[in-house]
mmCIF file of C-alpha atoms in Angstrom:
data_model
loop_
_atom_site.group_PDB
_atom_site.id
_atom_site.type_symbol
_atom_site.label_atom_id
_atom_site.label_comp_id
_atom_site.label_asym_id
_atom_site.label_seq_id
_atom_site.Cartn_x
_atom_site.Cartn_y
_atom_site.Cartn_z
ATOM 1 C CA UNK A 1 0.000 0.000 0.000
ATOM 2 C CA UNK A 2 2.794 2.423 0.916
ATOM 3 C CA UNK A 3 4.603 1.620 -2.319
ATOM 4 C CA UNK A 4 1.467 2.358 -4.323
ATOM 5 C CA UNK A 5 1.025 5.693 -2.524
ATOM 6 C CA UNK A 6 4.663 6.542 -3.136
ATOM 7 C CA UNK A 7 4.193 5.978 -6.869
ATOM 8 C CA UNK A 8 1.019 8.026 -6.882
ATOM 9 C CA UNK A 9 2.326 10.956 -4.836
ATOM 10 C CA UNK A 10 4.376 12.639 -7.623
ATOM 11 C CA UNK A 11 1.254 12.719 -9.786
ATOM 12 C CA UNK A 12 -0.793 14.473 -7.113
ATOM 13 C CA UNK A 13 -0.179 18.138 -6.519
ATOM 14 C CA UNK A 14 -2.015 21.050 -5.056
ATOM 15 C CA UNK A 15 -4.097 22.895 -7.639
ATOM 16 C CA UNK A 16 -2.741 26.287 -8.601
ATOM 17 C CA UNK A 17 -4.740 29.508 -8.559
ATOM 18 C CA UNK A 18 -5.703 29.237 -12.229
ATOM 19 C CA UNK A 19 -7.153 25.742 -11.757
ATOM 20 C CA UNK A 20 -9.115 26.776 -8.686
ATOM 21 C CA UNK A 21 -10.527 29.884 -10.392
ATOM 22 C CA UNK A 22 -11.539 28.008 -13.548
ATOM 23 C CA UNK A 23 -13.148 25.208 -11.530
ATOM 24 C CA UNK A 24 -15.199 27.676 -9.502
ATOM 25 C CA UNK A 25 -16.214 29.496 -12.677
ATOM 26 C CA UNK A 26 -17.399 26.212 -14.216
ATOM 27 C CA UNK A 27 -19.528 25.486 -11.159
ATOM 28 C CA UNK A 28 -20.918 29.032 -11.101
ATOM 29 C CA UNK A 29 -21.742 28.943 -14.823
ATOM 30 C CA UNK A 30 -23.548 25.614 -14.455
ATOM 31 C CA UNK A 31 -25.586 26.830 -11.478
ATOM 32 C CA UNK A 32 -26.514 30.083 -13.202
ATOM 33 C CA UNK A 33 -27.484 28.308 -16.428
ATOM 34 C CA UNK A 34 -29.614 25.828 -14.504
ATOM 35 C CA UNK A 35 -31.320 28.623 -12.593
ATOM 36 C CA UNK A 36 -32.151 30.501 -15.795
ATOM 37 C CA UNK A 37 -33.535 27.525 -17.709
ATOM 38 C CA UNK A 38 -34.839 25.159 -15.043
ATOM 39 C CA UNK A 39 -36.153 27.611 -12.491
ATOM 40 C CA UNK A 40 -36.980 30.784 -14.391
ATOM 41 C CA UNK A 41 -37.892 29.419 -17.860
ATOM 42 C CA UNK A 42 -39.107 26.054 -16.453
ATOM 43 C CA UNK A 43 -37.535 24.252 -19.419
ATOM 44 C CA UNK A 44 -38.415 20.540 -19.678
ATOM 45 C CA UNK A 45 -34.801 19.445 -20.288
ATOM 46 C CA UNK A 46 -32.819 22.076 -18.436
ATOM 47 C CA UNK A 47 -29.665 19.964 -18.173
ATOM 48 C CA UNK A 48 -28.631 21.099 -21.682
ATOM 49 C CA UNK A 49 -27.896 24.605 -20.388
ATOM 50 C CA UNK A 50 -25.509 23.754 -17.516
ATOM 51 C CA UNK A 51 -23.923 21.066 -19.689
ATOM 52 C CA UNK A 52 -23.095 23.666 -22.336
ATOM 53 C CA UNK A 53 -22.061 26.276 -19.748
ATOM 54 C CA UNK A 54 -19.491 23.976 -18.118
ATOM 55 C CA UNK A 55 -18.001 23.043 -21.501
ATOM 56 C CA UNK A 56 -17.502 26.691 -22.448
ATOM 57 C CA UNK A 57 -15.453 27.858 -19.485
ATOM 58 C CA UNK A 58 -12.277 27.363 -21.494
ATOM 59 C CA UNK A 59 -8.647 28.352 -21.028
ATOM 60 C CA UNK A 60 -9.106 31.573 -23.034
ATOM 61 C CA UNK A 61 -12.022 33.844 -23.908
ATOM 62 C CA UNK A 62 -11.304 33.387 -27.612
ATOM 63 C CA UNK A 63 -11.448 29.606 -27.196
ATOM 64 C CA UNK A 64 -14.744 29.916 -25.316
ATOM 65 C CA UNK A 65 -16.300 31.864 -28.201
ATOM 66 C CA UNK A 66 -14.937 29.512 -30.858
ATOM 67 C CA UNK A 67 -16.012 26.449 -28.912
ATOM 68 C CA UNK A 68 -19.462 27.965 -28.345
ATOM 69 C CA UNK A 69 -20.079 28.169 -32.086
ATOM 70 C CA UNK A 70 -18.868 24.607 -32.604
ATOM 71 C CA UNK A 71 -20.843 23.220 -29.675
ATOM 72 C CA UNK A 72 -24.110 24.920 -30.680
ATOM 73 C CA UNK A 73 -23.732 23.610 -34.229
ATOM 74 C CA UNK A 74 -23.104 20.046 -33.051
ATOM 75 C CA UNK A 75 -25.934 20.067 -30.498
ATOM 76 C CA UNK A 76 -28.293 21.534 -33.108
ATOM 77 C CA UNK A 77 -27.281 18.862 -35.612
ATOM 78 C CA UNK A 78 -27.654 16.076 -33.057
ATOM 79 C CA UNK A 79 -31.066 17.348 -31.982
ATOM 80 C CA UNK A 80 -32.380 17.703 -35.536
ATOM 81 C CA UNK A 81 -31.068 14.316 -36.694
ATOM 82 C CA UNK A 82 -32.526 12.546 -33.639
ATOM 83 C CA UNK A 83 -35.873 14.301 -34.025
ATOM 84 C CA UNK A 84 -36.025 13.515 -37.730
ATOM 85 C CA UNK A 85 -35.107 9.857 -37.160
ATOM 86 C CA UNK A 86 -37.789 9.537 -34.457
ATOM 87 C CA UNK A 87 -40.415 11.157 -36.685
ATOM 88 C CA UNK A 88 -39.600 8.856 -39.617
ATOM 89 C CA UNK A 89 -39.348 5.573 -37.697
ATOM 90 C CA UNK A 90 -41.766 6.072 -34.815
ATOM 91 C CA UNK A 91 -39.597 3.783 -32.696
ATOM 92 C CA UNK A 92 -36.882 4.882 -30.260
ATOM 93 C CA UNK A 93 -34.621 1.879 -30.830
ATOM 94 C CA UNK A 94 -34.772 2.111 -34.602
ATOM 95 C CA UNK A 95 -34.277 5.881 -34.394
ATOM 96 C CA UNK A 96 -31.076 5.299 -32.408
ATOM 97 C CA UNK A 97 -29.845 2.836 -35.027
ATOM 98 C CA UNK A 98 -30.393 5.510 -37.668
ATOM 99 C CA UNK A 99 -29.325 8.643 -35.772
ATOM 100 C CA UNK A 100 -26.248 7.573 -33.812
ATOM 101 C CA UNK A 101 -24.093 6.431 -36.764
ATOM 102 C CA UNK A 102 -24.977 9.597 -38.675
ATOM 103 C CA UNK A 103 -24.208 11.949 -35.780
ATOM 104 C CA UNK A 104 -20.995 10.082 -34.877
ATOM 105 C CA UNK A 105 -19.816 10.348 -38.491
ATOM 106 C CA UNK A 106 -20.757 14.018 -38.603
ATOM 107 C CA UNK A 107 -18.852 14.682 -35.380
ATOM 108 C CA UNK A 108 -15.737 12.988 -36.762
ATOM 109 C CA UNK A 109 -15.854 14.708 -40.146
ATOM 110 C CA UNK A 110 -16.762 18.230 -39.080
ATOM 111 C CA UNK A 111 -13.784 20.547 -38.315
ATOM 112 C CA UNK A 112 -14.858 21.100 -34.723
ATOM 113 C CA UNK A 113 -12.266 19.091 -32.794
ATOM 114 C CA UNK A 114 -13.534 17.471 -29.615
ATOM 115 C CA UNK A 115 -16.910 19.205 -29.900
ATOM 116 C CA UNK A 116 -17.943 16.605 -32.481
ATOM 117 C CA UNK A 117 -18.818 14.282 -29.612
ATOM 118 C CA UNK A 118 -21.784 16.487 -28.713
ATOM 119 C CA UNK A 119 -23.659 15.578 -31.885
ATOM 120 C CA UNK A 120 -24.049 11.905 -30.997
ATOM 121 C CA UNK A 121 -24.448 12.433 -27.228
ATOM 122 C CA UNK A 122 -27.171 15.018 -27.812
ATOM 123 C CA UNK A 123 -28.992 12.642 -30.163
ATOM 124 C CA UNK A 124 -28.763 9.939 -27.504
ATOM 125 C CA UNK A 125 -30.194 12.220 -24.798
ATOM 126 C CA UNK A 126 -33.032 13.419 -27.007
ATOM 127 C CA UNK A 127 -34.083 9.899 -27.945
ATOM 128 C CA UNK A 128 -33.573 8.422 -24.467
ATOM 129 C CA UNK A 129 -35.697 11.140 -22.846
ATOM 130 C CA UNK A 130 -38.339 10.851 -25.570
ATOM 131 C CA UNK A 131 -38.319 14.626 -26.008
ATOM 132 C CA UNK A 132 -38.228 14.692 -29.784
ATOM 133 C CA UNK A 133 -41.334 16.642 -30.672
ATOM 134 C CA UNK A 134 -40.782 19.836 -32.661
ATOM 135 C CA UNK A 135 -41.694 22.100 -29.715
ATOM 136 C CA UNK A 136 -39.163 20.156 -27.648
ATOM 137 C CA UNK A 137 -36.545 20.847 -30.333
ATOM 138 C CA UNK A 138 -37.037 24.561 -29.781
ATOM 139 C CA UNK A 139 -36.546 24.096 -26.048
ATOM 140 C CA UNK A 140 -33.317 22.104 -26.596
ATOM 141 C CA UNK A 141 -31.853 24.791 -28.797
ATOM 142 C CA UNK A 142 -32.950 27.619 -26.487
ATOM 143 C CA UNK A 143 -31.430 25.832 -23.467
ATOM 144 C CA UNK A 144 -28.209 25.266 -25.361
ATOM 145 C CA UNK A 145 -27.982 28.913 -26.415
ATOM 146 C CA UNK A 146 -28.644 30.086 -22.840
ATOM 147 C CA UNK A 147 -25.975 27.750 -21.484
ATOM 148 C CA UNK A 148 -23.480 28.832 -24.157
ATOM 149 C CA UNK A 149 -24.113 32.502 -23.446
ATOM 150 C CA UNK A 150 -23.714 31.977 -19.701
ATOM 151 C CA UNK A 151 -20.515 29.980 -20.074
ATOM 152 C CA UNK A 152 -18.872 32.516 -22.385
ATOM 153 C CA UNK A 153 -20.023 35.462 -20.266
ATOM 154 C CA UNK A 154 -18.740 33.990 -17.006
ATOM 155 C CA UNK A 155 -15.373 33.172 -18.554
ATOM 156 C CA UNK A 156 -15.060 36.639 -20.107
ATOM 157 C CA UNK A 157 -16.269 38.726 -17.162
ATOM 158 C CA UNK A 158 -15.027 36.861 -14.075
ATOM 159 C CA UNK A 159 -11.208 36.967 -14.040
ATOM 160 C CA UNK A 160 -10.741 36.209 -17.745
ATOM 161 C CA UNK A 161 -7.726 33.882 -18.055
ATOM 162 C CA UNK A 162 -4.343 35.298 -19.080
ATOM 163 C CA UNK A 163 -1.352 32.975 -19.451
ATOM 164 C CA UNK A 164 1.654 35.324 -19.578
ATOM 165 C CA UNK A 165 2.818 34.451 -16.058
ATOM 166 C CA UNK A 166 2.789 30.761 -16.950
ATOM 167 C CA UNK A 167 5.014 31.448 -19.970
ATOM 168 C CA UNK A 168 7.448 33.433 -17.820
ATOM 169 C CA UNK A 169 7.677 30.560 -15.340
ATOM 170 C CA UNK A 170 8.357 28.080 -18.131
ATOM 171 C CA UNK A 171 10.989 30.355 -19.677
ATOM 172 C CA UNK A 172 12.821 30.894 -16.388
ATOM 173 C CA UNK A 173 12.799 27.149 -15.728
ATOM 174 C CA UNK A 174 15.109 26.530 -18.710
ATOM 175 C CA UNK A 175 18.275 28.140 -17.274
ATOM 176 C CA UNK A 176 17.422 26.824 -13.797
ATOM 177 C CA UNK A 177 17.039 23.220 -14.955
ATOM 178 C CA UNK A 178 20.092 23.524 -17.210
ATOM 179 C CA UNK A 179 22.140 24.729 -14.236
ATOM 180 C CA UNK A 180 20.880 21.863 -12.075
ATOM 181 C CA UNK A 181 21.886 19.308 -14.710
ATOM 182 C CA UNK A 182 25.286 20.911 -15.287
ATOM 183 C CA UNK A 183 26.050 20.941 -11.555
ATOM 184 C CA UNK A 184 25.130 17.285 -11.224
ATOM 185 C CA UNK A 185 27.387 16.477 -14.176
ATOM 186 C CA UNK A 186 30.235 18.528 -12.678
ATOM 187 C CA UNK A 187 29.907 16.770 -9.305
ATOM 188 C CA UNK A 188 29.957 13.317 -10.880
ATOM 189 C CA UNK A 189 32.527 13.852 -13.593
ATOM 190 C CA UNK A 190 35.396 12.155 -11.739
ATOM 191 C CA UNK A 191 33.695 8.790 -11.156
ATOM 192 C CA UNK A 192 30.586 8.659 -13.347
ATOM 193 C CA UNK A 193 29.320 5.323 -14.625
ATOM 194 C CA UNK A 194 26.894 4.287 -17.357
ATOM 195 C CA UNK A 195 23.876 4.516 -15.048
ATOM 196 C CA UNK A 196 24.626 8.068 -13.967
ATOM 197 C CA UNK A 197 25.475 9.187 -17.498
ATOM 198 C CA UNK A 198 22.180 7.734 -18.714
ATOM 199 C CA UNK A 199 20.406 9.744 -16.011
ATOM 200 C CA UNK A 200 22.118 12.901 -17.289
ATOM 201 C CA UNK A 201 20.993 12.075 -20.811
ATOM 202 C CA UNK A 202 17.396 11.722 -19.636
ATOM 203 C CA UNK A 203 17.743 15.100 -17.899
ATOM 204 C CA UNK A 204 18.819 16.675 -21.196
ATOM 205 C CA UNK A 205 15.791 15.130 -22.892
ATOM 206 C CA UNK A 206 13.609 16.653 -20.178
ATOM 207 C CA UNK A 207 14.966 20.077 -21.155
ATOM 208 C CA UNK A 208 13.746 19.547 -24.708
ATOM 209 C CA UNK A 209 10.352 18.450 -23.361
ATOM 210 C CA UNK A 210 10.233 21.670 -21.301
ATOM 211 C CA UNK A 211 10.926 23.635 -24.481
ATOM 212 C CA UNK A 212 7.980 21.974 -26.194
ATOM 213 C CA UNK A 213 5.813 22.941 -23.235
ATOM 214 C CA UNK A 214 7.060 26.521 -23.549
ATOM 215 C CA UNK A 215 6.144 26.635 -27.250
ATOM 216 C CA UNK A 216 2.632 25.475 -26.374
ATOM 217 C CA UNK A 217 2.462 27.987 -23.527
ATOM 218 C CA UNK A 218 3.344 30.842 -25.881
ATOM 219 C CA UNK A 219 0.415 29.860 -28.080
ATOM 220 C CA UNK A 220 -1.920 29.976 -25.080
ATOM 221 C CA UNK A 221 -0.431 33.318 -24.012
ATOM 222 C CA UNK A 222 -1.064 34.896 -27.407
ATOM 223 C CA UNK A 223 -4.570 33.461 -27.602
ATOM 224 C CA UNK A 224 -5.496 34.572 -24.082
ATOM 225 C CA UNK A 225 -5.275 38.255 -25.133
ATOM 226 C CA UNK A 226 -7.602 37.832 -28.117
ATOM 227 C CA UNK A 227 -11.136 39.137 -27.494
ATOM 228 C CA UNK A 228 -10.325 39.366 -23.790
ATOM 229 C CA UNK A 229 -12.279 42.289 -22.279
ATOM 230 C CA UNK A 230 -10.233 42.255 -19.076
ATOM 231 C CA UNK A 231 -6.758 42.097 -20.546
ATOM 232 C CA UNK A 232 -5.950 45.670 -19.513
ATOM 233 C CA UNK A 233 -7.146 45.099 -15.965
ATOM 234 C CA UNK A 234 -5.252 41.861 -15.271
ATOM 235 C CA UNK A 235 -1.697 41.767 -14.008
ATOM 236 C CA UNK A 236 0.639 40.180 -16.483
ATOM 237 C CA UNK A 237 4.328 39.434 -16.631
ATOM 238 C CA UNK A 238 6.083 40.147 -19.944
ATOM 239 C CA UNK A 239 7.750 37.003 -21.230
ATOM 240 C CA UNK A 240 11.141 37.048 -22.969
ATOM 241 C CA UNK A 241 11.170 37.109 -26.751
ATOM 242 C CA UNK A 242 11.102 33.930 -28.800
ATOM 243 C CA UNK A 243 14.844 34.385 -29.334
ATOM 244 C CA UNK A 244 15.189 33.189 -25.733
ATOM 245 C CA UNK A 245 13.637 29.875 -26.770
ATOM 246 C CA UNK A 246 16.108 29.502 -29.629
ATOM 247 C CA UNK A 247 19.096 30.058 -27.337
ATOM 248 C CA UNK A 248 17.995 27.501 -24.774
ATOM 249 C CA UNK A 249 16.993 25.056 -27.494
ATOM 250 C CA UNK A 250 20.618 25.135 -28.637
ATOM 251 C CA UNK A 251 21.840 24.744 -25.053
ATOM 252 C CA UNK A 252 19.533 21.763 -24.530
ATOM 253 C CA UNK A 253 20.729 20.124 -27.729
ATOM 254 C CA UNK A 254 24.388 20.669 -26.738
ATOM 255 C CA UNK A 255 23.691 19.017 -23.404
ATOM 256 C CA UNK A 256 21.907 16.169 -25.161
ATOM 257 C CA UNK A 257 24.973 15.528 -27.346
ATOM 258 C CA UNK A 258 27.379 15.964 -24.437
ATOM 259 C CA UNK A 259 25.551 13.553 -22.159
ATOM 260 C CA UNK A 260 25.240 11.007 -24.955
ATOM 261 C CA UNK A 261 29.016 11.026 -25.453
ATOM 262 C CA UNK A 262 29.567 10.647 -21.704
ATOM 263 C CA UNK A 263 27.106 7.770 -21.627
ATOM 264 C CA UNK A 264 28.916 6.031 -24.473
ATOM 265 C CA UNK A 265 32.318 6.462 -22.823
ATOM 266 C CA UNK A 266 30.975 4.756 -19.688
ATOM 267 C CA UNK A 267 29.109 1.942 -21.453
ATOM 268 C CA UNK A 268 30.856 -1.438 -21.435
ATOM 269 C CA UNK A 269 29.701 -2.327 -24.936
ATOM 270 C CA UNK A 270 31.256 0.797 -26.484
ATOM 271 C CA UNK A 271 34.831 1.206 -27.671
ATOM 272 C CA UNK A 272 35.134 4.815 -26.493
ATOM 273 C CA UNK A 273 37.108 5.062 -23.234
ATOM 274 C CA UNK A 274 36.429 7.602 -20.534
ATOM 275 C CA UNK A 275 38.615 10.724 -20.645
ATOM 276 C CA UNK A 276 41.754 10.640 -18.477
ATOM 277 C CA UNK A 277 41.493 11.809 -14.871
ATOM 278 C CA UNK A 278 43.015 15.263 -15.412
ATOM 279 C CA UNK A 279 40.676 15.938 -18.320
ATOM 280 C CA UNK A 280 37.667 14.840 -16.276
ATOM 281 C CA UNK A 281 38.673 17.211 -13.473
ATOM 282 C CA UNK A 282 38.886 20.139 -15.885
ATOM 283 C CA UNK A 283 35.616 19.145 -17.546
ATOM 284 C CA UNK A 284 34.015 19.183 -14.101
ATOM 285 C CA UNK A 285 35.373 22.698 -13.527
ATOM 286 C CA UNK A 286 34.078 23.785 -16.936
ATOM 287 C CA UNK A 287 30.591 22.368 -16.322
ATOM 288 C CA UNK A 288 30.420 23.948 -12.880
ATOM 289 C CA UNK A 289 31.261 27.346 -14.381
ATOM 290 C CA UNK A 290 28.642 26.808 -17.107
ATOM 291 C CA UNK A 291 26.083 26.070 -14.385
ATOM 292 C CA UNK A 292 27.054 29.355 -12.725
ATOM 293 C CA UNK A 293 26.410 31.145 -16.015
ATOM 294 C CA UNK A 294 22.954 29.549 -16.326
ATOM 295 C CA UNK A 295 22.077 30.615 -12.783
ATOM 296 C CA UNK A 296 23.129 34.163 -13.624
ATOM 297 C CA UNK A 297 20.796 34.148 -16.634
ATOM 298 C CA UNK A 298 17.907 32.976 -14.468
ATOM 299 C CA UNK A 299 18.469 35.865 -12.069
ATOM 300 C CA UNK A 300 18.881 38.377 -14.894
ATOM 301 C CA UNK A 301 15.548 37.277 -16.312
ATOM 302 C CA UNK A 302 13.946 37.960 -12.930
ATOM 303 C CA UNK A 303 15.328 41.546 -13.160
ATOM 304 C CA UNK A 304 17.236 41.122 -9.904
ATOM 305 C CA UNK A 305 20.666 42.745 -9.485
ATOM 306 C CA UNK A 306 21.192 42.716 -13.233
ATOM 307 C CA UNK A 307 24.652 44.312 -13.310
ATOM 308 C CA UNK A 308 25.912 42.037 -10.527
ATOM 309 C CA UNK A 309 24.629 39.011 -12.403
ATOM 310 C CA UNK A 310 26.192 40.169 -15.655
ATOM 311 C CA UNK A 311 29.543 40.363 -13.872
ATOM 312 C CA UNK A 312 28.894 36.930 -12.426
ATOM 313 C CA UNK A 313 28.095 35.639 -15.913
ATOM 314 C CA UNK A 314 31.272 37.077 -17.433
ATOM 315 C CA UNK A 315 33.399 35.667 -14.622
ATOM 316 C CA UNK A 316 31.832 32.216 -14.977
ATOM 317 C CA UNK A 317 32.430 32.119 -18.721
ATOM 318 C CA UNK A 318 36.051 33.200 -18.304
ATOM 319 C CA UNK A 319 36.564 30.358 -15.828
ATOM 320 C CA UNK A 320 34.868 27.905 -18.182
ATOM 321 C CA UNK A 321 37.083 28.916 -21.108
ATOM 322 C CA UNK A 322 40.204 28.490 -18.959
ATOM 323 C CA UNK A 323 39.129 24.959 -18.123
ATOM 324 C CA UNK A 324 38.343 24.305 -21.781
ATOM 325 C CA UNK A 325 41.816 25.466 -22.819
ATOM 326 C CA UNK A 326 43.364 23.068 -20.311
ATOM 327 C CA UNK A 327 41.301 20.183 -21.677
ATOM 328 C CA UNK A 328 42.276 21.028 -25.255
ATOM 329 C CA UNK A 329 45.955 20.648 -24.367
ATOM 330 C CA UNK A 330 45.271 17.019 -23.521
ATOM 331 C CA UNK A 331 43.694 16.164 -26.845
ATOM 332 C CA UNK A 332 46.703 14.356 -28.264
ATOM 333 C CA UNK A 333 48.752 11.446 -27.040
ATOM 334 C CA UNK A 334 45.971 9.452 -25.343
ATOM 335 C CA UNK A 335 45.373 7.037 -28.208
ATOM 336 C CA UNK A 336 42.968 7.267 -31.163
ATOM 337 C CA UNK A 337 39.858 6.183 -29.282
ATOM 338 C CA UNK A 338 40.545 8.352 -26.235
ATOM 339 C CA UNK A 339 41.363 11.330 -28.454
ATOM 340 C CA UNK A 340 38.110 10.792 -30.382
ATOM 341 C CA UNK A 341 36.021 10.686 -27.198
ATOM 342 C CA UNK A 342 37.731 13.691 -25.657
ATOM 343 C CA UNK A 343 37.566 15.608 -28.935
ATOM 344 C CA UNK A 344 33.810 15.080 -29.107
ATOM 345 C CA UNK A 345 33.405 16.331 -25.539
ATOM 346 C CA UNK A 346 35.605 19.364 -26.253
ATOM 347 C CA UNK A 347 33.590 20.253 -29.350
ATOM 348 C CA UNK A 348 30.296 20.015 -27.464
ATOM 349 C CA UNK A 349 31.605 22.047 -24.525
ATOM 350 C CA UNK A 350 33.037 24.726 -26.816
ATOM 351 C CA UNK A 351 29.706 25.054 -28.613
ATOM 352 C CA UNK A 352 27.889 25.165 -25.253
ATOM 353 C CA UNK A 353 30.010 28.088 -24.065
ATOM 354 C CA UNK A 354 29.417 29.883 -27.352
ATOM 355 C CA UNK A 355 25.683 29.460 -26.850
ATOM 356 C CA UNK A 356 25.943 30.842 -23.312
ATOM 357 C CA UNK A 357 27.928 33.898 -24.401
ATOM 358 C CA UNK A 358 25.982 37.127 -23.665
ATOM 359 C CA UNK A 359 23.884 38.465 -26.534
ATOM 360 C CA UNK A 360 20.612 40.309 -27.037
ATOM 361 C CA UNK A 361 18.871 36.978 -27.520
ATOM 362 C CA UNK A 362 19.431 35.924 -23.927
ATOM 363 C CA UNK A 363 17.436 38.699 -22.306
#
């Protein structure tokens, strides 16, 4: 039992403010839609309104509006197909046999993404409840429109979502995670084995995964300002330019190549030997200085003590280049295989330091 909880624990985390706000807005939209249709309008199938309202509290106001159009179209199609099938067949079971394949196909073919599911589920509800008379069709559509309007209005008026702070957090995580990986590599450079080098390689892959998440986050950030009536009233944190992503994409790829070479030099089934002890010591010094440079970039991005951090960055890169020069002097005389392995590491480290050199793209 404890082992199962231990495996589950990393997947469970406290909801952040955005998740709490959106969840409460969904509940509020559903309650308001139900009150309008079930209590005030006394609609016979009032569940359509809160159902639509919950679905339309989306991650951005623009997405709520776009999804509202798609959802209303799919629910209208499902309602009309189910009503027509019931009128033609006069039998609920036969009407389902006719309507469900048609609405499922329509939902898959229409360019509405996940909203296509509402065509067949609406047809199923209409037929199962037996509310497929033409007056009932009008009620279904009215309830859906009320729910859609409530969902979009709640999402647009009550703390409309803005994702710029999320993008800034993702962007600042790149130098932080790079520094953490580089420090771990520096600490283990003297006695690393295949298992530890493989762990470093997985860490470099995680950096690339974080970059993909940042690209997605930028899309959400841009979309969250479209048609957002509260964008001028919300606090937002300006994210670095997309050039920042390009720089850290190169850094992540350098680390991926570097860790792969280290992994191969430690693997028993590879012919590449590990670098000699002196070279490993200097590589550890180089990687530690590179980690210092990444930490300086993280602090610079947070606009904290910028000049101090720039001096820290310059000092770290000078130290890294000194260590690199020492490693380069050991490139020859170790044997062809050892020279090949060390040469690959030197090339990757040199490119890494070039990528970390200060430029306008970093800030």
